[in-house]
Structure formats: structure tokens, C-alpha cells
PDB file of C-alpha atoms in Angstrom:
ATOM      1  CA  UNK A   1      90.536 103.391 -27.726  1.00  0.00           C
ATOM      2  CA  UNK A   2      89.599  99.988 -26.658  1.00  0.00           C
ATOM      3  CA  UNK A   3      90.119  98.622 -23.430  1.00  0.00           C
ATOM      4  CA  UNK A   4      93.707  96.165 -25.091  1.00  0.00           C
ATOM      5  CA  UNK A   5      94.817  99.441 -25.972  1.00  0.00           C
ATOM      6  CA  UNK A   6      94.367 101.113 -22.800  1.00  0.00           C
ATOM      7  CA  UNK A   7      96.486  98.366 -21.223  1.00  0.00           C
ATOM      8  CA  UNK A   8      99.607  98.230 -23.966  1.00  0.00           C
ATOM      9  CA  UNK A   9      99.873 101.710 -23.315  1.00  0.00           C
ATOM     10  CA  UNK A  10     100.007 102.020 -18.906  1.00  0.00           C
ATOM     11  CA  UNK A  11     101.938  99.061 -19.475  1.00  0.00           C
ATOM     12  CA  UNK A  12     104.169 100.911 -22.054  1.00  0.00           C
ATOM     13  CA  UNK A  13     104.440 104.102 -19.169  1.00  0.00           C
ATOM     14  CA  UNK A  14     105.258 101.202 -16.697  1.00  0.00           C
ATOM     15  CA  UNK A  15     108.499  99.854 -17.954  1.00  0.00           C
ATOM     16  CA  UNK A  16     109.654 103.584 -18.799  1.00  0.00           C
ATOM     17  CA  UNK A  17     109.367 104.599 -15.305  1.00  0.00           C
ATOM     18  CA  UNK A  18     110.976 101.233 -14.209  1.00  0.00           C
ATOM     19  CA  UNK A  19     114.560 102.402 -12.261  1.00  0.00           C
ATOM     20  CA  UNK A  20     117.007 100.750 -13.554  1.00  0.00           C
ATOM     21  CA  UNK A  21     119.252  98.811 -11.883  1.00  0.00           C
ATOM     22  CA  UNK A  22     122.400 100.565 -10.058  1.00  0.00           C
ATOM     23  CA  UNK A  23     125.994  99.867 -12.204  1.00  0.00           C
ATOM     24  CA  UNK A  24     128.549  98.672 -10.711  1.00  0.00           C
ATOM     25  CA  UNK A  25     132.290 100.965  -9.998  1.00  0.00           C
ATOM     26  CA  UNK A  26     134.676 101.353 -13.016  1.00  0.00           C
ATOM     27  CA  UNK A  27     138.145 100.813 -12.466  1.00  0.00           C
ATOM     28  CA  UNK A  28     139.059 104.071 -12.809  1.00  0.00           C
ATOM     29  CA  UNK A  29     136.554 104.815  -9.670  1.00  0.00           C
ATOM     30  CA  UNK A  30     137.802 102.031  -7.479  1.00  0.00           C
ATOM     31  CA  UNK A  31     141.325 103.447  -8.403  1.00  0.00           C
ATOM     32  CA  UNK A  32     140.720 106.804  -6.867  1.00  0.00           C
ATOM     33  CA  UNK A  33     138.816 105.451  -3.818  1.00  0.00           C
ATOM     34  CA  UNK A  34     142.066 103.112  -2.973  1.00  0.00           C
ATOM     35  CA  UNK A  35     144.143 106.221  -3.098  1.00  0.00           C
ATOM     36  CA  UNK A  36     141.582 108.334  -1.137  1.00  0.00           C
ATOM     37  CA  UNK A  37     141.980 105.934   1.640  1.00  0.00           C
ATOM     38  CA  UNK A  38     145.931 105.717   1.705  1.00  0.00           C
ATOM     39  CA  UNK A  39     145.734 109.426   1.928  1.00  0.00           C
ATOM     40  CA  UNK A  40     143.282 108.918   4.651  1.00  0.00           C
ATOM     41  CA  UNK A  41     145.638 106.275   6.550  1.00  0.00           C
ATOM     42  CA  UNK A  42     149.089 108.310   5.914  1.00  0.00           C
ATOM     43  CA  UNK A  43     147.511 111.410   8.255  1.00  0.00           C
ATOM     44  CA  UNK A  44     145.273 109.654  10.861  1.00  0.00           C
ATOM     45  CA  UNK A  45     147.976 106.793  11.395  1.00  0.00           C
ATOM     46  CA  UNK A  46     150.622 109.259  12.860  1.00  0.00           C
ATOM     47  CA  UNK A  47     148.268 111.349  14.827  1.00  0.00           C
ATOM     48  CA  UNK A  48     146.519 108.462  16.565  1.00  0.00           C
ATOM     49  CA  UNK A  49     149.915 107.387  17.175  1.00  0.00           C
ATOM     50  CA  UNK A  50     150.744 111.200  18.574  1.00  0.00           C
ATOM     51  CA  UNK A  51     147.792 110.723  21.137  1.00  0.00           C
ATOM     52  CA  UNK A  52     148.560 107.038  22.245  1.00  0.00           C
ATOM     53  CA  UNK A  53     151.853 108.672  23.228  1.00  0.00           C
ATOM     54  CA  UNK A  54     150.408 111.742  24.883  1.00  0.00           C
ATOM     55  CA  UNK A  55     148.140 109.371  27.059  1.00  0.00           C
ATOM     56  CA  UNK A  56     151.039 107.440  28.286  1.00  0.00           C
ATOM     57  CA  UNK A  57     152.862 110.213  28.931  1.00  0.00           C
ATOM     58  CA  UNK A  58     149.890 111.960  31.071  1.00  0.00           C
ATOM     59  CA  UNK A  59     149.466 108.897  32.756  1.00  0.00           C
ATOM     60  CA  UNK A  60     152.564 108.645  33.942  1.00  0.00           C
ATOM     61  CA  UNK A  61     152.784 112.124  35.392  1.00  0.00           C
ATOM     62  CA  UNK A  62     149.954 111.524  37.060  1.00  0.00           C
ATOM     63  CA  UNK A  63     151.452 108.555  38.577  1.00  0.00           C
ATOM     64  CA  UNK A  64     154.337 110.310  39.335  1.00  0.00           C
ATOM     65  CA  UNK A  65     153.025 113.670  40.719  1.00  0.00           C
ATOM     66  CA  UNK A  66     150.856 111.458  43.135  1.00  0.00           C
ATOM     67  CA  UNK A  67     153.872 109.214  43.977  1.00  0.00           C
ATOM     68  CA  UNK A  68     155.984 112.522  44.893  1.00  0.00           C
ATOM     69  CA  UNK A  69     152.785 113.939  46.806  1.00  0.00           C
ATOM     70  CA  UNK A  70     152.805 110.615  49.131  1.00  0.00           C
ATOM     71  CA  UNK A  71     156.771 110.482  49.509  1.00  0.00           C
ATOM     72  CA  UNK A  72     155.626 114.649  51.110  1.00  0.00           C
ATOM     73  CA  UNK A  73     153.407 113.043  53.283  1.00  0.00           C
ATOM     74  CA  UNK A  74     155.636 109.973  54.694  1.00  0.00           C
ATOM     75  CA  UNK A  75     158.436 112.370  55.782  1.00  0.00           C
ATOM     76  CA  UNK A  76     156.078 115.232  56.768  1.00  0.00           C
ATOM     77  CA  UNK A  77     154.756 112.447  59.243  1.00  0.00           C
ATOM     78  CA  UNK A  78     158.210 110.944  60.138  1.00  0.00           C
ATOM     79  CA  UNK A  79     158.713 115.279  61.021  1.00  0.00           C
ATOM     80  CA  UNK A  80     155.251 114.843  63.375  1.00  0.00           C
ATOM     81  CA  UNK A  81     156.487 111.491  65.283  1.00  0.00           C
ATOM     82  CA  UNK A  82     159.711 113.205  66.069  1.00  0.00           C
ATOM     83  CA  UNK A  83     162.012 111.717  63.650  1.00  0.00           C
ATOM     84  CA  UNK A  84     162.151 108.099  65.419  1.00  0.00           C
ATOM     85  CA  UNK A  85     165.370 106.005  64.459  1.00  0.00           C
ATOM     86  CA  UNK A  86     165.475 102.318  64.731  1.00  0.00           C
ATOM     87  CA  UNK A  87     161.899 102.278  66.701  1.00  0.00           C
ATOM     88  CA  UNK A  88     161.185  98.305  65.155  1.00  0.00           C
ATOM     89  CA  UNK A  89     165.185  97.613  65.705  1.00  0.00           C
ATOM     90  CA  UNK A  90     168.994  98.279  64.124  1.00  0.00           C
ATOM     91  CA  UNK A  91     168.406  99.843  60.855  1.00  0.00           C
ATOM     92  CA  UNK A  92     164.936  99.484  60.813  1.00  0.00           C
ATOM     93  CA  UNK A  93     162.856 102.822  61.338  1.00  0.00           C
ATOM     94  CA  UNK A  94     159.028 103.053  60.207  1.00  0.00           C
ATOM     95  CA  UNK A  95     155.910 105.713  60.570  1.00  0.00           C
ATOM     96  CA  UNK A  96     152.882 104.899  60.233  1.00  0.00           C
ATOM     97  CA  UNK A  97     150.235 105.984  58.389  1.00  0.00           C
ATOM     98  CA  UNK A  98     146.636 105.679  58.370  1.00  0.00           C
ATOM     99  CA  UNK A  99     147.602 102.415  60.562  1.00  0.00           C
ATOM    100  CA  UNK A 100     150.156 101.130  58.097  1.00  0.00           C
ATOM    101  CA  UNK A 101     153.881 100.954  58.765  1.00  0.00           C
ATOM    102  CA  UNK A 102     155.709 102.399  56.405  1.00  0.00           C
ATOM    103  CA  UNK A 103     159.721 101.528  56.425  1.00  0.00           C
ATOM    104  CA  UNK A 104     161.993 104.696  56.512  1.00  0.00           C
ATOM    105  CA  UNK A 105     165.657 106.227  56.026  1.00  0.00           C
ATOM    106  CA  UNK A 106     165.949 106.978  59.773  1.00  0.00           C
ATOM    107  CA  UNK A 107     168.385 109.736  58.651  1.00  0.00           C
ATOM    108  CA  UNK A 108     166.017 111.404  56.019  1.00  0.00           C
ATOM    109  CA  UNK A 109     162.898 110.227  56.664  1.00  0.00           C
ATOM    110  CA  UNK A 110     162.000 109.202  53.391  1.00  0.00           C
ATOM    111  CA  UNK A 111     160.384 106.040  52.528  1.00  0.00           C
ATOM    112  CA  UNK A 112     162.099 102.861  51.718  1.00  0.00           C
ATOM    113  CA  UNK A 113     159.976  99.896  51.612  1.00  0.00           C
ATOM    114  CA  UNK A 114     158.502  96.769  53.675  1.00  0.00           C
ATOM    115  CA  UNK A 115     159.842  95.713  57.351  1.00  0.00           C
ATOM    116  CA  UNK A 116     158.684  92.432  57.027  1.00  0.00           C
ATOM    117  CA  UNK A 117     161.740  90.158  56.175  1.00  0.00           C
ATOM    118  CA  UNK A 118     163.734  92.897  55.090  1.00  0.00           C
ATOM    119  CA  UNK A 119     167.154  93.289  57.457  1.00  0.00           C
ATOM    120  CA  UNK A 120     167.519  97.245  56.395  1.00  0.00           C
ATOM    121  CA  UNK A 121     165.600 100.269  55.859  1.00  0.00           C
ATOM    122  CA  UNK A 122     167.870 102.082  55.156  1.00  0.00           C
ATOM    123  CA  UNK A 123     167.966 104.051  51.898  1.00  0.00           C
ATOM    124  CA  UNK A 124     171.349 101.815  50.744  1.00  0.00           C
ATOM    125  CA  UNK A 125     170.093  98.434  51.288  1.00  0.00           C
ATOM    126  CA  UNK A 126     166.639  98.338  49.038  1.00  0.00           C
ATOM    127  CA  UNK A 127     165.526  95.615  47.090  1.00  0.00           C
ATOM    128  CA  UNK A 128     163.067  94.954  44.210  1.00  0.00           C
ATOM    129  CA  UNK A 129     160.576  94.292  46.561  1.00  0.00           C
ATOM    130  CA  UNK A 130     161.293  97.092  48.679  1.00  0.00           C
ATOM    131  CA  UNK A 131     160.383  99.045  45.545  1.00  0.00           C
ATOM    132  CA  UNK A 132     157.568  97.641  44.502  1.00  0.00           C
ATOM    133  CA  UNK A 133     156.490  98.168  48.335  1.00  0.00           C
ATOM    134  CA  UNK A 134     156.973 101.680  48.115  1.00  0.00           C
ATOM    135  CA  UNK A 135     154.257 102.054  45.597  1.00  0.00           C
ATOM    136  CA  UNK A 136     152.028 100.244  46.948  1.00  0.00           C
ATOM    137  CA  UNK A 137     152.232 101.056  50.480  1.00  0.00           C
ATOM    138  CA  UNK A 138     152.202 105.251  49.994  1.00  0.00           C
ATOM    139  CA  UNK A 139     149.662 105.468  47.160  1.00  0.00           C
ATOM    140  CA  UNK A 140     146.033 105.445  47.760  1.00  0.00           C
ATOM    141  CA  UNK A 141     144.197 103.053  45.388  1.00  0.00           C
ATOM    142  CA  UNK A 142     148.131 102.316  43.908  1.00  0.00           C
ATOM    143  CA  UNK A 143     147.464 100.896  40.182  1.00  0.00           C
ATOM    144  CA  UNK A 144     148.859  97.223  39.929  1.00  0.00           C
ATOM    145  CA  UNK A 145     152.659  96.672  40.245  1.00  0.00           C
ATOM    146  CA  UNK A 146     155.180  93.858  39.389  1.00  0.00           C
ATOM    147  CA  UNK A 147     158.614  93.467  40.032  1.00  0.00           C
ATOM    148  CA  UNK A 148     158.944  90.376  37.936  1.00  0.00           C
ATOM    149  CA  UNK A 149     160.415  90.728  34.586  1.00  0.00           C
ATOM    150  CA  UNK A 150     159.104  87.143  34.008  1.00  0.00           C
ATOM    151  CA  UNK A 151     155.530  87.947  34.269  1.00  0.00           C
ATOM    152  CA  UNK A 152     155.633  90.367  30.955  1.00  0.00           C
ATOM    153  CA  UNK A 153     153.615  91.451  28.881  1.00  0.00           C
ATOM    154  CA  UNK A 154     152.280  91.855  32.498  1.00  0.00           C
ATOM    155  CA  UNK A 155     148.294  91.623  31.646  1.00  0.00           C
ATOM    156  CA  UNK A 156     148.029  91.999  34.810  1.00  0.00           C
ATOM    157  CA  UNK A 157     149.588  94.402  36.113  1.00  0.00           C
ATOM    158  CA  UNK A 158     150.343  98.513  34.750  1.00  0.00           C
ATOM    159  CA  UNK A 159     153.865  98.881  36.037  1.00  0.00           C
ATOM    160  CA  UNK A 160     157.316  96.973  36.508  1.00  0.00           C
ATOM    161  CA  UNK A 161     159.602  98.294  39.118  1.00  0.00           C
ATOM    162  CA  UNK A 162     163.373  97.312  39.564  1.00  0.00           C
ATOM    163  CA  UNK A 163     166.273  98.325  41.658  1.00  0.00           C
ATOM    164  CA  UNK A 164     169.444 100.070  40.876  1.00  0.00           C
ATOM    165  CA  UNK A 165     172.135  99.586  43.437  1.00  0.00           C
ATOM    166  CA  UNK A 166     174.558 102.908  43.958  1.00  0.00           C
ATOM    167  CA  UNK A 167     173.420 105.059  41.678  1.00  0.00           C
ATOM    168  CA  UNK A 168     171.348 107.679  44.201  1.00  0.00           C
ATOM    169  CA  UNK A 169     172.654 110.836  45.036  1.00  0.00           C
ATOM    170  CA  UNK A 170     174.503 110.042  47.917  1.00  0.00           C
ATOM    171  CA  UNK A 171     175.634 106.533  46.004  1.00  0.00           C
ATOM    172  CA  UNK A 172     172.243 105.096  47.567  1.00  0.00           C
ATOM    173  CA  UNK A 173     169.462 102.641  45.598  1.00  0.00           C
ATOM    174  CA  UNK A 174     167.094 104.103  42.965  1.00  0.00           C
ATOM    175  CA  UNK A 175     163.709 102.792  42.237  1.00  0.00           C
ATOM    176  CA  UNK A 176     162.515 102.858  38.400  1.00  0.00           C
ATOM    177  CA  UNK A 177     158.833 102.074  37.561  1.00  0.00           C
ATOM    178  CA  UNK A 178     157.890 101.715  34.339  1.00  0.00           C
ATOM    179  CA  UNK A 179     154.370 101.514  32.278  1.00  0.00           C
ATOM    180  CA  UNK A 180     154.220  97.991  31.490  1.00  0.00           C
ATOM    181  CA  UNK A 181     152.288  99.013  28.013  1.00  0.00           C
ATOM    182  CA  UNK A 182     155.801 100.857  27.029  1.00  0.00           C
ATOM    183  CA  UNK A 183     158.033  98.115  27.887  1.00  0.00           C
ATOM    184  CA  UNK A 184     155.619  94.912  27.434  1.00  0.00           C
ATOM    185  CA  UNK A 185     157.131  94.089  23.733  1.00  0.00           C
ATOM    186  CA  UNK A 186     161.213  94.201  25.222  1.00  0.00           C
ATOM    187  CA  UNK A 187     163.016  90.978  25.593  1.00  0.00           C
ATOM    188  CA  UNK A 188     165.714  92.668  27.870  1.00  0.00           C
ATOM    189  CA  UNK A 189     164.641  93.591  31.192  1.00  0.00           C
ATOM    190  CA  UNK A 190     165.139  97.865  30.827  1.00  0.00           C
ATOM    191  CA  UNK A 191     167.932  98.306  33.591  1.00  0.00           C
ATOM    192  CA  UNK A 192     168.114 102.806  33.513  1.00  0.00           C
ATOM    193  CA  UNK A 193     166.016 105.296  31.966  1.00  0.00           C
ATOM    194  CA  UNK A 194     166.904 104.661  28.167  1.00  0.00           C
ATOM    195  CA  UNK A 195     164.161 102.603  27.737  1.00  0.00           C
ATOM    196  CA  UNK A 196     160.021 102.994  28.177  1.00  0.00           C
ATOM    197  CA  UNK A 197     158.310 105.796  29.967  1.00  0.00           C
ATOM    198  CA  UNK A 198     158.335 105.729  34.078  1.00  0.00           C
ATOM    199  CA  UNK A 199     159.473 108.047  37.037  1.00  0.00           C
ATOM    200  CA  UNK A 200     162.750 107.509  39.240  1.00  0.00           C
ATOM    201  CA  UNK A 201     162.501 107.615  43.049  1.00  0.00           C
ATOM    202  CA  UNK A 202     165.641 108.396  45.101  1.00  0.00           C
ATOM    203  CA  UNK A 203     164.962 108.003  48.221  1.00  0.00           C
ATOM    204  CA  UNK A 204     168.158 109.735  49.672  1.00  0.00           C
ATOM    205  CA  UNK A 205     166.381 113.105  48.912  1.00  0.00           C
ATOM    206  CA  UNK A 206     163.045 112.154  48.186  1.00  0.00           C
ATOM    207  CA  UNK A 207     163.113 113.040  44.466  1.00  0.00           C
ATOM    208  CA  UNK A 208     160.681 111.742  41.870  1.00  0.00           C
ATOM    209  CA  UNK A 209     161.548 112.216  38.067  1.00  0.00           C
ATOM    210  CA  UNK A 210     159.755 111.612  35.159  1.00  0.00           C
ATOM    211  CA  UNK A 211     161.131 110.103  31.731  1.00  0.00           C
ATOM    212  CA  UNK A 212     159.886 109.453  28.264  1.00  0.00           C
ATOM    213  CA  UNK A 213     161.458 107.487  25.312  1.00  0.00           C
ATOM    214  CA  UNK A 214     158.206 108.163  22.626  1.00  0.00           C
ATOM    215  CA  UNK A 215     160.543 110.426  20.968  1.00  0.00           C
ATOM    216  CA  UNK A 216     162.651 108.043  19.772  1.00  0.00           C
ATOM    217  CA  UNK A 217     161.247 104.709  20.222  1.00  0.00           C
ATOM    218  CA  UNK A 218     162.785 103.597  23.007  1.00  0.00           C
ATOM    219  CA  UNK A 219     159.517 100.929  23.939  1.00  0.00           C
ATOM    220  CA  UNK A 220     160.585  99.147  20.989  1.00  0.00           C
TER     221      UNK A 220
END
């Protein structure tokens, strides 16, 4: 064999071992991979959806469990200073803890808000900012709280408190705080528990309870 021979023919073995190049998908293939991923979509959509819900709803127990905890502690301490009425005037009663006043019900004991520039503390005479003092005063490292409706989608802050006038127990105010990421999209300021996911404080007997609308979309 000469030596042009020899090189036709490892040329020859060359181009036979040469990979050829990949093809590209057939219809039919992109087809099936379009439906694979609506299949995909339709059962991961509604189950990350099922756990966005389930975090809001754990964080606002925890909120909540820790907000009842502290409303324990205010009256437990009000118990310890001898139940003190009108000690910084008329209707205005406070304890103090950890070297903060905190404004009281002087007939229950339960918390109620600010002093400063506030006439009552009295459990029928709150105000939105009594509310949002509440939180903030009795809570240890208290997340962010607004009481303006005209700060939403409130980037900066995780809850909106307002007041309800006369609708306690004993026909006292009710705080509601709600998770600003349930209520953020709402172009009505939510007014009761029909709307978003929060906790309701009654100060008359110191109950905290917890509400959810994920069930039937009431943060839309």
C-alpha cells in the first residue's frame, strides 16, 4: 500500500467517526414538553400558594401569642404595684416596666396605650395611636407598626393597627392589627375582622384573638 493510500484510508476512518451534529426538537417534542410544564405549573402553583398562606398564618400567631404573653405580664405587674389608680392623674393610671410607663385600665389593669398627650387611659377612650402604642410599648423587639392607612403598601412597616370604638366586651375600644402583606393590595381601609389576617386585643379583659381570611380571599 503506498503511503497516498495509507492517508485516503485514516482519512476515510476519520470522517466516519466524525459525531454528527445534534438535531434540533420536532414539533411533536416541543408539544409534549409545553404540556409537561403546564402540568408542572397546575400542582406547584397551588401548593406554593398553600405555604405562603401557612407562613402568614404562623407568623401571625406568633405575633399574637407573644402579644397575649406581654398583655400577662403588664397586669401581673399592675397586681405587684398594688393596683395603683390615677397615679400620673384623673383617668390616667400606668406601671412600669423595665423603666417604661406603660398606660393602664385602672379598673382591670390591662394595657391601653401612651400617656403622653393622651387625656384617658382608660380602656373606653383609645385611639389609633393608643393602639399602635400598645404594640410597641409591651413587645420586646415589636416588628414595625403603622397606624396610617395612607402609608400602604406599608414597605416599611409589617402591621397596620386601627381602632374600633364600642365594640369590646363591656362596649369598650378594640385594637385590630393586621399583616400589612395581607392587606397591602386593599383600597378600603379593613375596618373588622372580614378582611386580612391579624389578632384582636380587648383590653376590657385582656383577650387576644387570632383571625384568618386565606380561606376565602379576603386579602384581595
Amino acid at each position: 500500500m503506498t503511503w497516498q493510500q495509507l492517508v485516503a484510508e485514516r482519512a476515510n476512518k476519520h470522517r466516519l467517526h466524525k459525531p454528527q451534529r445534534g438535531r434540533g426538537f420536532t414539533l411533536i417534542e416541543l408539544v409534549i414538553v409545553v404540556v409537561l410544564l403546564g402540568l408542572l405549573a397546575a400542582v406547584a402553583i397551588p401548593r406554593f400558594l398553600d405555604v405562603t398562606e401557612d407562613a402568614e398564618d404562623a407568623t401571625v400567631e406568633g405575633v399574637a401569642g407573644g402579644f397575649a404573653t406581654a398583655v400577662g405580664l403588664v397586669r401581673a405587674q399592675w397586681e405587684l404595684e398594688a393596683r395603683p389608680q390615677d397615679n400620673d392623674g384623673t383617668n390616667q393610671t400606668f406601671v412600669t416596666i423595665d423603666g417604661i410607663r406603660v398606660g393602664i385600665d385602672k379598673d382591670t389593669g390591662y394595657p391601653t396605650g401612651q400617656l403622653n398627650n393622651d387625656s384617658s387611659s382608660e380602656d373606653d377612650a383609645l385611639s389609633t395611636l393608643d393602639c399602635e402604642s400598645i404594640f410597641n410599648l409591651i413587645m420586646a423587639s415589636a416588628p414595625t407598626i403603622s397606624s396610617d392607612w395612607n402609608e400602604r403598601p406599608f414597605e416599611e412597616a409589617r402591621y397596620f393597627t386601627n381602632l374600633s370604638e364600642g365594640t369590646g366586651s363591656g362596649n369598650n375600644d378594640v385594637c385590630y392589627y393586621y399583616l400589612t402583606a395581607t392587606i397591602k393590595n386593599r383600597t378600603a381601609e379593613p375596618l373588622d375582622n372580614t378582611a386580612g389576617n391579624g389578632f384582636i386585643y380587648d383590653p376590657r379583659i385582656g383577650q387576644v384573638i387570632v383571625f384568618s381570611n386565606n380561606t376565602n380571599n379576603g386579602n384581595n
